[in-house]
PDB file of C-alpha atoms in Angstrom:
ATOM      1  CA  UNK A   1      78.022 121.810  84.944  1.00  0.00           C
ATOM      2  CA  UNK A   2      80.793 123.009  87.629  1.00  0.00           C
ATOM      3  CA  UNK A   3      80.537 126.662  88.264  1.00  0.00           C
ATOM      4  CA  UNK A   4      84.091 128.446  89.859  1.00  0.00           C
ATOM      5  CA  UNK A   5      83.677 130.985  91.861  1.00  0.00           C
ATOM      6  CA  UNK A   6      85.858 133.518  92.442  1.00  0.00           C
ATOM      7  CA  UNK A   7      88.289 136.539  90.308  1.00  0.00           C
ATOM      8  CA  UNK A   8      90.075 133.607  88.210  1.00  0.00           C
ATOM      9  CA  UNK A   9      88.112 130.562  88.261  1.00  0.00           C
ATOM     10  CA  UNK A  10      91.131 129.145  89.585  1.00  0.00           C
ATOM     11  CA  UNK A  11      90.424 125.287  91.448  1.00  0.00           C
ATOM     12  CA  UNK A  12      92.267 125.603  94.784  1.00  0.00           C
ATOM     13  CA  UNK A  13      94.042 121.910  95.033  1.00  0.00           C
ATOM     14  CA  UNK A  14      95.267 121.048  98.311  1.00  0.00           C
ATOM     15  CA  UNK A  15      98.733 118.957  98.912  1.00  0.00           C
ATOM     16  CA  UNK A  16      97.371 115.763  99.180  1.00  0.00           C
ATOM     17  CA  UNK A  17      95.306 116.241  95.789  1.00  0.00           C
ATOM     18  CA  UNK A  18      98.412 117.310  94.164  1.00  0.00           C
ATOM     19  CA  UNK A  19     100.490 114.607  95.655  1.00  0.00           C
ATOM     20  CA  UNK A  20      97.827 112.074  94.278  1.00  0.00           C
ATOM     21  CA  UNK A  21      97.387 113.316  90.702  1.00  0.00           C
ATOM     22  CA  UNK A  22     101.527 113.642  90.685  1.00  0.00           C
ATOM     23  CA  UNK A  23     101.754 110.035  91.703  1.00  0.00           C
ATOM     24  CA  UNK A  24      99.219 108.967  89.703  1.00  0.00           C
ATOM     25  CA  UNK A  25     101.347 110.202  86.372  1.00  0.00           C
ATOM     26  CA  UNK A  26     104.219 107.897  87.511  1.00  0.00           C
ATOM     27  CA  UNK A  27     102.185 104.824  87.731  1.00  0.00           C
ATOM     28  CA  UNK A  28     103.101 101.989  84.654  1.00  0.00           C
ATOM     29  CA  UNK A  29     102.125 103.096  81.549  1.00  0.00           C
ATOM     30  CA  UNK A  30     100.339 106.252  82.652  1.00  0.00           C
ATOM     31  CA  UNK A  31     100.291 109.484  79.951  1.00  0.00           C
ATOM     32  CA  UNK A  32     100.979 112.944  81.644  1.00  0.00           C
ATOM     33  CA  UNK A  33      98.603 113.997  78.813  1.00  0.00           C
ATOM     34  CA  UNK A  34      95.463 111.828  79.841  1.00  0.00           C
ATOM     35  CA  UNK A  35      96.208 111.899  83.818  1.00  0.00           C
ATOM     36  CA  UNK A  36      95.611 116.044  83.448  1.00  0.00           C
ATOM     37  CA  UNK A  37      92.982 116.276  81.155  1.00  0.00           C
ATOM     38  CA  UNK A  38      91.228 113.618  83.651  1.00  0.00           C
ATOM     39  CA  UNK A  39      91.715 116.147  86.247  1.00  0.00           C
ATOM     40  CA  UNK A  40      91.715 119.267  84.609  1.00  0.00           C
ATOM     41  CA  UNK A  41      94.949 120.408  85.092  1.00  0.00           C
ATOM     42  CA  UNK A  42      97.531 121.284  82.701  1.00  0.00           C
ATOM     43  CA  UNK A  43     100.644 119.302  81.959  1.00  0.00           C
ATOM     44  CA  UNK A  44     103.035 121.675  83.257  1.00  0.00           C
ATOM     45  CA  UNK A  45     101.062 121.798  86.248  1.00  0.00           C
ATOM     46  CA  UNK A  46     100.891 117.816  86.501  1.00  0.00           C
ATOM     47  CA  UNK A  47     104.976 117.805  85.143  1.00  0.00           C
ATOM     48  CA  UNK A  48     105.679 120.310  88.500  1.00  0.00           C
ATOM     49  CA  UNK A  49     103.657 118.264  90.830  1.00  0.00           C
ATOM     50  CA  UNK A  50     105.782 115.110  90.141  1.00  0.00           C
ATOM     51  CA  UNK A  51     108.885 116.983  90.653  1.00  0.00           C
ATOM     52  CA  UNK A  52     108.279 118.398  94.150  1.00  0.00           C
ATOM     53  CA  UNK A  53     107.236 114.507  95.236  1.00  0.00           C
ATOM     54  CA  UNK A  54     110.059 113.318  94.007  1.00  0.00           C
ATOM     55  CA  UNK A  55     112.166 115.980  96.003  1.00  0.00           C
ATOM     56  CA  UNK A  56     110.140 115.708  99.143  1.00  0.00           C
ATOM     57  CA  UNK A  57     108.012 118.772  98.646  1.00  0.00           C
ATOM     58  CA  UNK A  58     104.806 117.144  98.419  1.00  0.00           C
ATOM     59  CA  UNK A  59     103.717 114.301 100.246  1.00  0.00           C
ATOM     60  CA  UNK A  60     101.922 111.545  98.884  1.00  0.00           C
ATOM     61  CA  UNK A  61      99.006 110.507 102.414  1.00  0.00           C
ATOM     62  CA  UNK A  62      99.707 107.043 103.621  1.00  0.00           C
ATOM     63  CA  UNK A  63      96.391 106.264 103.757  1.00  0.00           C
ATOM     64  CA  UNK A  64      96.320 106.543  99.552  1.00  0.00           C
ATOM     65  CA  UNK A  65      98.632 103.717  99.169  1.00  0.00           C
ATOM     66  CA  UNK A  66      98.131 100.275  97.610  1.00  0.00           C
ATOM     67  CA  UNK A  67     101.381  98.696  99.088  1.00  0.00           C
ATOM     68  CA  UNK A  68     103.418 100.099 101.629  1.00  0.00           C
ATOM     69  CA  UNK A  69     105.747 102.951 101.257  1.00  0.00           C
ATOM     70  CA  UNK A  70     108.995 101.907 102.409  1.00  0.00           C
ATOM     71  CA  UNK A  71     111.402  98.814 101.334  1.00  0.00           C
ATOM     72  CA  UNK A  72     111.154  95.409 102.573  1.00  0.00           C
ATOM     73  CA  UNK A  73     113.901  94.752 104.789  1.00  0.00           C
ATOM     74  CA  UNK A  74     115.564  91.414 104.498  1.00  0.00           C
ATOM     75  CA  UNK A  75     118.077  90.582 107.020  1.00  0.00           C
ATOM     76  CA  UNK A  76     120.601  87.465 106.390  1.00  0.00           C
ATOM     77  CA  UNK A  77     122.780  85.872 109.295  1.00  0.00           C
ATOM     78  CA  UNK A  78     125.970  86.548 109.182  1.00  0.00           C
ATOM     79  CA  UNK A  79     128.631  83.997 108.335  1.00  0.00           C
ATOM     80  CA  UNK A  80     130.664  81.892 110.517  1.00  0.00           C
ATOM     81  CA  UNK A  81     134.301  82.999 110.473  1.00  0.00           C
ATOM     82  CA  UNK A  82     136.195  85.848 111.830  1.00  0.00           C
ATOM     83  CA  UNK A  83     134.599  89.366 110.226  1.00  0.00           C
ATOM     84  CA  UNK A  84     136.698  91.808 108.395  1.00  0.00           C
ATOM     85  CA  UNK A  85     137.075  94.802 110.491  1.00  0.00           C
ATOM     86  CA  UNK A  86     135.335  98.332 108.593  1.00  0.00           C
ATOM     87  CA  UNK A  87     137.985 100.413 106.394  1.00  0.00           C
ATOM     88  CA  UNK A  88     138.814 103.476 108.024  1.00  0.00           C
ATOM     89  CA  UNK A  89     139.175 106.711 105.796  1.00  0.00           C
ATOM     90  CA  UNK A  90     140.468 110.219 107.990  1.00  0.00           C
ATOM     91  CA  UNK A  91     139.116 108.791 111.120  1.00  0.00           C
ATOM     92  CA  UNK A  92     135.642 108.016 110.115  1.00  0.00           C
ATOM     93  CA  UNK A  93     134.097 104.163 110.039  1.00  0.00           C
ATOM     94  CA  UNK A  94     133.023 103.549 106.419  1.00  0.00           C
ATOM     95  CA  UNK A  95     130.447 100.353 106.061  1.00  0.00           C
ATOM     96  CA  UNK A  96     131.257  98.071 103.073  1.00  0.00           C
ATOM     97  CA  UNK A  97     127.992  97.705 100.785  1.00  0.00           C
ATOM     98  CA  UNK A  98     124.367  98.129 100.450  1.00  0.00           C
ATOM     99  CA  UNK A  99     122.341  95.462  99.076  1.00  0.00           C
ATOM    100  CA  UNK A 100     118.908  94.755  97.938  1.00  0.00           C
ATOM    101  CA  UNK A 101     116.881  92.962  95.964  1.00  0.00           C
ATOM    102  CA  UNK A 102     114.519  95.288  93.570  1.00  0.00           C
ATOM    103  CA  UNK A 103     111.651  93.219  91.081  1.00  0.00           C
ATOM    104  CA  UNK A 104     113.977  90.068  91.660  1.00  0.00           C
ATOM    105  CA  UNK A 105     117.388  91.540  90.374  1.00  0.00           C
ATOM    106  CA  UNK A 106     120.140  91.831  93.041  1.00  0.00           C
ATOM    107  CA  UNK A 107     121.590  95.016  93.484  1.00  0.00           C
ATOM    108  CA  UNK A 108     125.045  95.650  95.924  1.00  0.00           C
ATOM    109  CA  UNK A 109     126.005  99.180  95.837  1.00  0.00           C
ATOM    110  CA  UNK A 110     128.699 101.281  98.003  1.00  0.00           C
ATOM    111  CA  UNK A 111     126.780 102.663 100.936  1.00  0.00           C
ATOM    112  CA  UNK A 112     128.382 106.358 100.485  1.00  0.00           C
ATOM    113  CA  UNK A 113     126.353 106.457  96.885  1.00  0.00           C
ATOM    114  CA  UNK A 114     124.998 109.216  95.841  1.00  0.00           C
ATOM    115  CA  UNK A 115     121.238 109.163  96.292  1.00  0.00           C
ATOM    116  CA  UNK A 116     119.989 110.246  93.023  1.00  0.00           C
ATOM    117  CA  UNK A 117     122.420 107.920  91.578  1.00  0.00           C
ATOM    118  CA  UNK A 118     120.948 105.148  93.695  1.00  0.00           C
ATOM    119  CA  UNK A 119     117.149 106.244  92.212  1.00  0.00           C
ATOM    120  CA  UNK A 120     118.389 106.082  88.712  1.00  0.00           C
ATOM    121  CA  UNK A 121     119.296 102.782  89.294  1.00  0.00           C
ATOM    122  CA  UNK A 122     116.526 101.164  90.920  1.00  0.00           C
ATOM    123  CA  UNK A 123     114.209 103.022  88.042  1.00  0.00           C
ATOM    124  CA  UNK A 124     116.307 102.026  85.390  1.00  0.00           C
ATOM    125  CA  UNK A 125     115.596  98.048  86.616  1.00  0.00           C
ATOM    126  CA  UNK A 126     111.939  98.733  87.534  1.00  0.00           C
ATOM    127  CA  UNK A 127     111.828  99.366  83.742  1.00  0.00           C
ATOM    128  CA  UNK A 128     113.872  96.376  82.725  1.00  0.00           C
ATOM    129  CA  UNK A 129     111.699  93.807  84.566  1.00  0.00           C
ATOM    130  CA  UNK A 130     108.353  95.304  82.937  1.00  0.00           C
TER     131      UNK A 130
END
C-alpha cells in the first residue's frame, strides 16, 4: 500500500516523468487509457502531457531513448554539370527543396514549409508503412 502525504494526496511528477509517460502514449499501438491507469494518472492529464512534448514544453531526457533523437542525415554528391543558381524572391536567397527518406518512402518538400505541415506528413507515412 502507497500512503500520500500531504493536503491533497496529490503525486508531485517531475518533467522528465511527465515527458516519459507522454512519450510513452505515442509509442505504436499504445492506449492513452492503459498508459494512465499504469501510472495512475488520468487521461486528460496523460492527453496534456503529450501536447506540451510535442510543442517543446516538456522534454523527453536523452538518456531515456532507444534510438537517437534526431534524423539521419544522408548527404549525396552533387552532380556534374553547371548548378542552377538559387531563385531570388525581394532580395532574399530561397533554397530549392528538402528531402528525406522517412520508413523507406522518399519525401521532397519546399524548404519554406510550414512545420506542422511537415509533421503531419512524416506521421501520416509513419502510419502508412506500419
Amino acid at each position: 500500500m502507497e500512503v500520500l502525504e500531504g493536503r491533497s494526496g496529490r503525486r508531485f511528477r517531475s518533467e522528465a516523468e511527465r515527458a516519459r509517460i507522454a512519450a510513452e502514449s505515442m509509442m505504436p499501438g499504445a492506449k492513452v487509457a492503459d498508459v494512465a491507469r499504469r501510472h495512475a494518472v488520468t487521461r486528460w492529464q496523460v492527453y496534456d502531457w503529450r501536447k506540451k512534448l510535442m510543442a517543446g514544453a516538456l522534454a523527453l531526457p536523452a538518456e531515456t531513448a532507444d534510438a537517437p533523437m534526431f534524423a539521419a542525415l544522408v548527404v549525396e554528391a552533387k552532380p556534374a554539370g553547371p548548378t542552377p543558381s538559387p531563385k531570388r524572391s525581394g532580395g532574399a536567397v530561397r533554397s530549392g527543396r528538402i528531402e528525406m527518406v522517412v520508413d523507406g518512402v522518399t519525401l521532397r518538400v519546399a524548404s519554406d514549409i510550414d512545420e506542422a505541415h511537415l509533421t503531419r506528413m512524416i506521421r501520416a507515412i509513419r502510419a502508412a508503412s506500419r
